[in-house]
Tab-separated table of C-alpha atoms and ligand atoms in Angstrom:
chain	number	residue	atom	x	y	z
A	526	UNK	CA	-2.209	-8.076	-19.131
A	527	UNK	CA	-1.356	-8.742	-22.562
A	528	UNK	CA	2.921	-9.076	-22.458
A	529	UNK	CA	4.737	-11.190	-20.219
A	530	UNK	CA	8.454	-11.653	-19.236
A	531	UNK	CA	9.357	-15.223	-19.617
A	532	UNK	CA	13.396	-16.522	-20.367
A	533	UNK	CA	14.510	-13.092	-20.390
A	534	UNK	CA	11.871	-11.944	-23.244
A	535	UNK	CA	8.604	-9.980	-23.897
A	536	UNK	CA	6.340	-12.326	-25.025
A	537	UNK	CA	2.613	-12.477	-25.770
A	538	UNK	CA	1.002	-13.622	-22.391
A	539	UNK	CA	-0.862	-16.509	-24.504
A	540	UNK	CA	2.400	-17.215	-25.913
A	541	UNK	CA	4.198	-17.642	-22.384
A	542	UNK	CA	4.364	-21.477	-21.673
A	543	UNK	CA	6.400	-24.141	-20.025
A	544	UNK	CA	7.224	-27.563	-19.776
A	545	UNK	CA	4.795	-30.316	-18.168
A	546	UNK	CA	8.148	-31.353	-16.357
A	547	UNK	CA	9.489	-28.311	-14.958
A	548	UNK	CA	10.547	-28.985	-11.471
A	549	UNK	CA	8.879	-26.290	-9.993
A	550	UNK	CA	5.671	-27.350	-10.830
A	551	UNK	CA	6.359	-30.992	-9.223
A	552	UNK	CA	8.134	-30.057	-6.059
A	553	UNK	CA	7.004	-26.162	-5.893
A	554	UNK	CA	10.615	-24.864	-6.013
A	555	UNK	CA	9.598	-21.228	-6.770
A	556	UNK	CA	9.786	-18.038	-5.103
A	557	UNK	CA	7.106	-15.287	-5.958
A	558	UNK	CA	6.431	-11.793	-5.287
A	559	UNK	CA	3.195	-9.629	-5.370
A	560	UNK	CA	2.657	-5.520	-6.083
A	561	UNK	CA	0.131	-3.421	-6.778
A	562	UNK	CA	0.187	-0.413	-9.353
A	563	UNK	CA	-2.195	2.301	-9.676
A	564	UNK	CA	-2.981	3.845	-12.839
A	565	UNK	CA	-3.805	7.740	-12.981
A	566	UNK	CA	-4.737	8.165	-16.389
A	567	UNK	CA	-5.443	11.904	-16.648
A	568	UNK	CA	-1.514	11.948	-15.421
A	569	UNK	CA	-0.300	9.526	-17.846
A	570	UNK	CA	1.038	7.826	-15.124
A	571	UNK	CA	1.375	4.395	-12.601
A	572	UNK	CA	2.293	4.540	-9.105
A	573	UNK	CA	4.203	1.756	-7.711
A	574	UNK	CA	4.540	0.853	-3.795
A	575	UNK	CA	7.434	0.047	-2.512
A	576	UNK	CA	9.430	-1.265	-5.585
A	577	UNK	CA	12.857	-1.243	-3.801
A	578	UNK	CA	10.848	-3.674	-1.114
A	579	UNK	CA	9.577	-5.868	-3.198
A	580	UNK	CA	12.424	-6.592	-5.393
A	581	UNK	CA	14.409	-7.187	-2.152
A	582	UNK	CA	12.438	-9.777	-0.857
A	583	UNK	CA	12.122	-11.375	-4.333
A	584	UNK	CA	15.790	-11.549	-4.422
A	585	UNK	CA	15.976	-12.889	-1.138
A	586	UNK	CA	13.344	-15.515	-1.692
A	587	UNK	CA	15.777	-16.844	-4.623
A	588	UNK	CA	18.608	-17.784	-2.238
A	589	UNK	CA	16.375	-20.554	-1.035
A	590	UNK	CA	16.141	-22.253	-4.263
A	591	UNK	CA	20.150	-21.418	-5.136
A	592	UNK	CA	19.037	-18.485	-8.101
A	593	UNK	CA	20.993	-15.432	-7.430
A	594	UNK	CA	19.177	-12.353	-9.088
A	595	UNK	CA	19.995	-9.294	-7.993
A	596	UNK	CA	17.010	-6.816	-6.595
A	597	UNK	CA	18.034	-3.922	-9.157
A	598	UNK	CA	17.081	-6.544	-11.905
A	599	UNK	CA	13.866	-7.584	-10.630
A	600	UNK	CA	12.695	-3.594	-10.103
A	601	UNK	CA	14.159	-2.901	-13.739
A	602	UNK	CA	12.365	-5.343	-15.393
A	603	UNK	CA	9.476	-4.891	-13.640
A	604	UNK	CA	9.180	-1.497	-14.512
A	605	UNK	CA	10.117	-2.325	-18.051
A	606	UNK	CA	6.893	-4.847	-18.009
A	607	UNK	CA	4.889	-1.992	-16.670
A	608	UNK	CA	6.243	0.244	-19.960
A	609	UNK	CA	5.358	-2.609	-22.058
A	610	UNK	CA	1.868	-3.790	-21.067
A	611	UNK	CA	0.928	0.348	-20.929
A	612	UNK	CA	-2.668	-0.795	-18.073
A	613	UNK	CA	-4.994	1.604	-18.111
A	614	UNK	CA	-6.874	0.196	-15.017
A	615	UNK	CA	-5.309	-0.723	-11.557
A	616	UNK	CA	-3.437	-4.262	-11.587
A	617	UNK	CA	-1.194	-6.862	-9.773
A	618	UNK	CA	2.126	-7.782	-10.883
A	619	UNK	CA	2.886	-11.252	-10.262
A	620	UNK	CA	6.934	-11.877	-10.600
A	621	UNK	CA	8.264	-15.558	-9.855
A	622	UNK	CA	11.632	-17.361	-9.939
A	623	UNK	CA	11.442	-20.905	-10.108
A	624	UNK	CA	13.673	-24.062	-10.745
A	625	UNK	CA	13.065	-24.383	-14.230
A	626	UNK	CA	15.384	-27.919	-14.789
A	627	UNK	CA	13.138	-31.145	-15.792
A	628	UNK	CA	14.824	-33.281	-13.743
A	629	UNK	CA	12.720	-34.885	-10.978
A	630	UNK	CA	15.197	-35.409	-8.023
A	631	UNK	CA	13.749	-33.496	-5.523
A	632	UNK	CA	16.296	-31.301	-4.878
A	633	UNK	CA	17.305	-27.587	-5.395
A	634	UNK	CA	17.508	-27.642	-8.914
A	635	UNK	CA	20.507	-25.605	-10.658
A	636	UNK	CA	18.601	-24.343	-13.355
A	637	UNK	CA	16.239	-21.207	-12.995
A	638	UNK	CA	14.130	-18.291	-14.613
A	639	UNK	CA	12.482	-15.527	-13.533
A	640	UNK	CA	9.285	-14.739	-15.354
A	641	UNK	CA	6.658	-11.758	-14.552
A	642	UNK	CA	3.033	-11.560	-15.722
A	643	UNK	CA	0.092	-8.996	-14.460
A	644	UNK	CA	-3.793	-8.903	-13.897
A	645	UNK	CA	-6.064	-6.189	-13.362
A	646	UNK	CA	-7.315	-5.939	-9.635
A	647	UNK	CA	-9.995	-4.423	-7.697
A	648	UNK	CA	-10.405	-5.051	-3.857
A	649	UNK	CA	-9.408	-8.474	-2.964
A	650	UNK	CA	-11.490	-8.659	0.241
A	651	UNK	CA	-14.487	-6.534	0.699
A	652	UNK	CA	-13.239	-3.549	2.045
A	653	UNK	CA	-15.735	-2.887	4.666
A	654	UNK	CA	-14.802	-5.791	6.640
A	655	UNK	CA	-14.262	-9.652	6.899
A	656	UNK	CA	-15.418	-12.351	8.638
A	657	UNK	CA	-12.666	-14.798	9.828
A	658	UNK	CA	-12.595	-18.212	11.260
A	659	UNK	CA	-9.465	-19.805	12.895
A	660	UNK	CA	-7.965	-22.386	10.405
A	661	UNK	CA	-8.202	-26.192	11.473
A	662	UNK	CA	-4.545	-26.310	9.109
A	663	UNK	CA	-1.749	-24.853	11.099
A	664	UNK	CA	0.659	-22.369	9.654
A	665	UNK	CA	3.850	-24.350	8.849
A	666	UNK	CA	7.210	-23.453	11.562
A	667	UNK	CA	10.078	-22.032	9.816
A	668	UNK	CA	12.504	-25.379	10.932
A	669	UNK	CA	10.621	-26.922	8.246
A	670	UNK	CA	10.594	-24.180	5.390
A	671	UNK	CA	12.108	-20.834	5.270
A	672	UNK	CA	8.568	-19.018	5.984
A	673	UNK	CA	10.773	-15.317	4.804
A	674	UNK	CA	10.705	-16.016	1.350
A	675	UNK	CA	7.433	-16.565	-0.365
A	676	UNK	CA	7.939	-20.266	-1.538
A	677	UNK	CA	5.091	-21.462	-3.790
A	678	UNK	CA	5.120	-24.868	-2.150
A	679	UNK	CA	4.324	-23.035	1.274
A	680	UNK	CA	1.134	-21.898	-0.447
A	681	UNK	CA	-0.709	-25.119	0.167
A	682	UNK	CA	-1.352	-24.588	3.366
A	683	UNK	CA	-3.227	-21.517	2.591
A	684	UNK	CA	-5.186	-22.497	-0.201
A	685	UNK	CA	-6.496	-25.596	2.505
A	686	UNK	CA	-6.689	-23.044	4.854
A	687	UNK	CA	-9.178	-19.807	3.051
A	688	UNK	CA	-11.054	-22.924	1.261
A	689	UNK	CA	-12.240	-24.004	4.487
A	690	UNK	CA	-12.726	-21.051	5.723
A	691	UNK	CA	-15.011	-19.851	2.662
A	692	UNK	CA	-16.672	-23.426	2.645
A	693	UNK	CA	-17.877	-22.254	6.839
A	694	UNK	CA	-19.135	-19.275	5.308
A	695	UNK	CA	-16.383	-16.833	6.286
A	696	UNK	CA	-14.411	-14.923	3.751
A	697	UNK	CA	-11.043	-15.365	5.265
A	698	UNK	CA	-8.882	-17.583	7.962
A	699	UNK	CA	-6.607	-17.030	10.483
A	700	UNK	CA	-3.593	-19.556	11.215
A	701	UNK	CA	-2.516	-20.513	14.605
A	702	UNK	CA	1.317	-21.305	14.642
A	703	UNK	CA	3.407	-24.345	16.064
A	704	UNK	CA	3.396	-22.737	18.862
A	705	UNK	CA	-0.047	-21.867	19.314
A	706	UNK	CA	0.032	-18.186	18.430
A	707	UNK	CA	-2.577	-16.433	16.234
A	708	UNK	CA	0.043	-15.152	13.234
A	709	UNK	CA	-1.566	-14.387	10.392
A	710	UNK	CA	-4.031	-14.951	7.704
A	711	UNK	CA	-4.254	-17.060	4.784
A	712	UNK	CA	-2.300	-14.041	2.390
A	713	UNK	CA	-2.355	-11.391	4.813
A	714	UNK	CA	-0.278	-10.033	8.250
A	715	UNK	CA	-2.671	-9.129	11.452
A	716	UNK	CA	-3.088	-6.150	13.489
A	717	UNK	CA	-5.128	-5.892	16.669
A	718	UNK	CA	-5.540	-3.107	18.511
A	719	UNK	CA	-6.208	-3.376	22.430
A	720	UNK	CA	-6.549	-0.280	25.124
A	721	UNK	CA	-5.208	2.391	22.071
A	722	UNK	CA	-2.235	0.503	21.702
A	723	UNK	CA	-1.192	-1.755	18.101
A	724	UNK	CA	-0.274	-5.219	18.216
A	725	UNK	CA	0.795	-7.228	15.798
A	726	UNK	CA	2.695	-10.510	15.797
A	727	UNK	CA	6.473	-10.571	15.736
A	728	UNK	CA	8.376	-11.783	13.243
A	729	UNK	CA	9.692	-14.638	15.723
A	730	UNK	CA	5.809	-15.769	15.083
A	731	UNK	CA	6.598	-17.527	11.570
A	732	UNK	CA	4.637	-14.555	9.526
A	733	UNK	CA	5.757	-13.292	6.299
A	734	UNK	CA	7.508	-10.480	6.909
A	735	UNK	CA	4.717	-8.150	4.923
A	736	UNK	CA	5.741	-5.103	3.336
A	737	UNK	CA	2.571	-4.013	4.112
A	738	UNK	CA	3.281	-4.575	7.698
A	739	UNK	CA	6.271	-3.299	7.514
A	740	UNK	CA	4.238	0.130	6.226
A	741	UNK	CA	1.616	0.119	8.685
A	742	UNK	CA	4.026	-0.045	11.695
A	743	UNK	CA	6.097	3.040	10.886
A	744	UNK	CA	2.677	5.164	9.552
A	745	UNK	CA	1.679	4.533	12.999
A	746	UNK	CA	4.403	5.116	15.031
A	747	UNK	CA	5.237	8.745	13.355
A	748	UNK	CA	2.113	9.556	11.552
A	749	UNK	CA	-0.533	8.920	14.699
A	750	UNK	CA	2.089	8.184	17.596
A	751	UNK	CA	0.534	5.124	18.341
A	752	UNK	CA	2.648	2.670	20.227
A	753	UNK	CA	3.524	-0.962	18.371
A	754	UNK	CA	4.411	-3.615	20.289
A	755	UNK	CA	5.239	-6.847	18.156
A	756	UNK	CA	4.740	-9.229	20.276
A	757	UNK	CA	2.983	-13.051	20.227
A	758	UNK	CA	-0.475	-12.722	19.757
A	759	UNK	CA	-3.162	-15.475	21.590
A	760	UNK	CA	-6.475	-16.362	20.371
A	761	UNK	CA	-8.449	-14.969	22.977
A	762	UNK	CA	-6.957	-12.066	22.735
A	763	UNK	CA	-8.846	-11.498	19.247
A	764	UNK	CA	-11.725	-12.036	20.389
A	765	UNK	CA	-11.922	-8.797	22.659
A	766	UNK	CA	-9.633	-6.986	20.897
A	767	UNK	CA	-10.804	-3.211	20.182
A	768	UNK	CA	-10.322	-3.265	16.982
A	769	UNK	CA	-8.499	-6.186	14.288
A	770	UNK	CA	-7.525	-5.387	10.747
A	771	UNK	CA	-5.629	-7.341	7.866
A	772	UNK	CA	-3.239	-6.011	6.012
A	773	UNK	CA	-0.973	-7.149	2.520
A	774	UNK	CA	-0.592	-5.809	-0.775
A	775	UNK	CA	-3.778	-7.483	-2.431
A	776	UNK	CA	-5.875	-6.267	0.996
A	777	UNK	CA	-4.425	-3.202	1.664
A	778	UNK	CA	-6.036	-2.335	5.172
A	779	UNK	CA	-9.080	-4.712	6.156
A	780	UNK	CA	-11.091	-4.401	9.089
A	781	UNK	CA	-12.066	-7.762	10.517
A	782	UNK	CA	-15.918	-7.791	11.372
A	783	UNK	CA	-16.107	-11.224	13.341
A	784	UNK	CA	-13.937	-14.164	14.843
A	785	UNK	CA	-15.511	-17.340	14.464
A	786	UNK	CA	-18.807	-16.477	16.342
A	787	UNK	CA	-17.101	-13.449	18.103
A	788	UNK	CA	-18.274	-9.914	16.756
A	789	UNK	CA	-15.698	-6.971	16.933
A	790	UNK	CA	-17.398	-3.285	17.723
A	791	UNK	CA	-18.141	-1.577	14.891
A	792	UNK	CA	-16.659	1.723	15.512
A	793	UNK	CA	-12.560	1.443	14.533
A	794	UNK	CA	-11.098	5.129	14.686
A	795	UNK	CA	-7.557	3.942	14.526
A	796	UNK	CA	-8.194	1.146	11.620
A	797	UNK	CA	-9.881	4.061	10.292
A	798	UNK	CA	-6.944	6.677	10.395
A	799	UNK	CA	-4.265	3.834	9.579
A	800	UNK	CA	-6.576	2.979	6.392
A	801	UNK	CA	-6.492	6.551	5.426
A	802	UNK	CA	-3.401	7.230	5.381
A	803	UNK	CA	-1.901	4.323	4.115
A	804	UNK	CA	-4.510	5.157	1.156
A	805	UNK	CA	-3.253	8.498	0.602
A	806	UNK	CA	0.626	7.381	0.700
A	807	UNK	CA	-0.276	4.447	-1.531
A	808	UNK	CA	-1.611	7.245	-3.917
A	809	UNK	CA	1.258	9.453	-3.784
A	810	UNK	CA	-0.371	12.539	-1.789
A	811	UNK	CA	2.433	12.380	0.708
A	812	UNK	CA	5.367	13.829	0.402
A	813	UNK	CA	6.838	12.958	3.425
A	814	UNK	CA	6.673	8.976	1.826
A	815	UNK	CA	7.643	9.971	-1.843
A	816	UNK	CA	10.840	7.518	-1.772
A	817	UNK	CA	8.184	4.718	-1.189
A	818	UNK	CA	6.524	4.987	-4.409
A	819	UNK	CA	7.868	4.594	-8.248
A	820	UNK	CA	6.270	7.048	-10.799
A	821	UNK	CA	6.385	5.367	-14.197
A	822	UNK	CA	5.233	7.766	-17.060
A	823	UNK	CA	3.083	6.078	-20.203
B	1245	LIG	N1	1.367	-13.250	4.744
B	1245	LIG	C1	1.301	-14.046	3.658
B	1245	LIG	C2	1.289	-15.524	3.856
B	1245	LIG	C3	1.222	-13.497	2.378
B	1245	LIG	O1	1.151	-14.277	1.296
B	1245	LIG	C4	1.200	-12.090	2.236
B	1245	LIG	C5	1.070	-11.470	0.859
B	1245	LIG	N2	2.318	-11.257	0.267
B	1245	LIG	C6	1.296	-11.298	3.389
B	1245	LIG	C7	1.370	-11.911	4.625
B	1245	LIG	C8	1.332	-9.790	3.289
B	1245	LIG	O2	2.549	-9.383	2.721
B	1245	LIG	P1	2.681	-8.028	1.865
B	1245	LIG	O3	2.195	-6.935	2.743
B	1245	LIG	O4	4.131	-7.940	1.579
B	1245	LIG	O5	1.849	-8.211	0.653
């Protein structure tokens, strides 16, 4: 997308640039968030998911690195970067706070920034299902790093993680925790469904705590009365699971296909329902969820 946000300004995004020394970059002391907005043209208008949510966490995930910005700012200037940039096809908004001092002590720096930039989108994963292996990496324990906030430097273990699992052939891994509990893929949360009951792993289980997630539990506890039970999840429980399905704000709802060399059935009525009507809330049909999405006029 063409404008960025970068020390408090709109900028050109090929004007947007920082410092070969900036702490961040060295010691991955940044924070970053991750939303999706949907462009109806014939309405002159973007839908945003969750805004409130998102900014939240954001705000949250700053505490770790000492930057106290306040969630109202984040959602204000994100919808001000929305006004600016004016998409006219669906996109990702990438927002990040990170130490911005040049110092190289590695330690939380005092000095920080909060910049945004966007991309258009399509479907991250293909939509009509994913093969998955089980990651060789672990997913790291929360003693080590605070696993609530997004932390860039956390990322490496995903990036190891979905590169092996593309270089097998599979188009997305799973990560088993310290504890040896299934909890969640490489940039997505995990649902399985067993005996027409939805489980997902806890947030004891060193997830992210997904907004997605969050979402899918409470469409399917008052929308199809399905019982959740978030719980700790074991491999082999995957493997004859009903039904399994991804889900995160770049893969919306994702049916899993296969485990390693395990297929999953084909037929998924309640991945198929949840997908549905996550889809239409997402798109603003639903009243009922109308405080979940922003409507920002162009
Ligand atoms: N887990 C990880 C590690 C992630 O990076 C993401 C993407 N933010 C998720 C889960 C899903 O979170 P959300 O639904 O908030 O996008």
């Amino acid at each position: 997308m063409p404008i960025a946000f970068l020390q408090k300004q709109f900028i050109p995004f090929q004007d947007a640039k920082l410092s070969i020394a900036v702490h961040a970059l060295h010691y991955g002391t940044a924070a970053f968030g991750g939303m999706r907005g949907t462009v109806f043209p014939e309405k002159n208008e973007i839908l945003l998911f969750r805004l409130d949510k998102h900014a939240k966490r954001l705000s949250n995930s700053s505490k770790y690195i000492n930057y106290d910005i306040s969630p109202d700012y984040i959602a204000s200037t994100i919808v001000e970067f929305v006004k600016q940039n004016k998409p006219n096809k669906s996109f990702y908004i990438r927002p990040l706070v990170y130490n911005s001092s040049l110092g190289i002590t590695p330690k939380i720096q005092d000095e920080s920034d909060f910049l945004i930039y966007g991309l258009e989108l399509d479907d991250y994963l293909p939509p009509d299902g994913v093969r998955c292996s089980i990651a060789s990496w672990q997913r790291q324990a929360d003693v080590s790093l605070p696993l609530r906030g997004k932390i860039t430097g956390t990322y490496i273990t995903s990036c190891l993680a979905k590169t092996e699992a593309l270089s097998r052939g599979f188009d997305e891994a799973l990560l088993i925790n310290s504890n040896g509990k299934v909890c969640e893929a490489s940039g997505m949360n995990l649902f399985l469904v067993r005996d027409g009951k939805l489980i997902t792993p806890g947030v004891d289980q060193d997830i992210l705590e997904g907004i997605t997630r969050d979402s899918i539990i409470q469409i399917a506890r008052e929308e199809l009365g399905l019982e959740v039970i978030e719980r700790s999840v074991d491999k082999t429980e995957l493997m004859i699971a009903d039904e399994v399905f991804l889900t995160g704000t770049a893969a919306k709802v994702t049916p899993v296909k296969q485990i390693e060399q395990f297929l999953l059935p084909n037929d998924r009525p309640i991945t198929d329902k949840i997908k549905a009507k996550f889809n239409d809330i997402t798109q603003g049909k639903v009243s009922k969820y109308s405080h979940w999405i922003t409507r920002i006029k162009i």
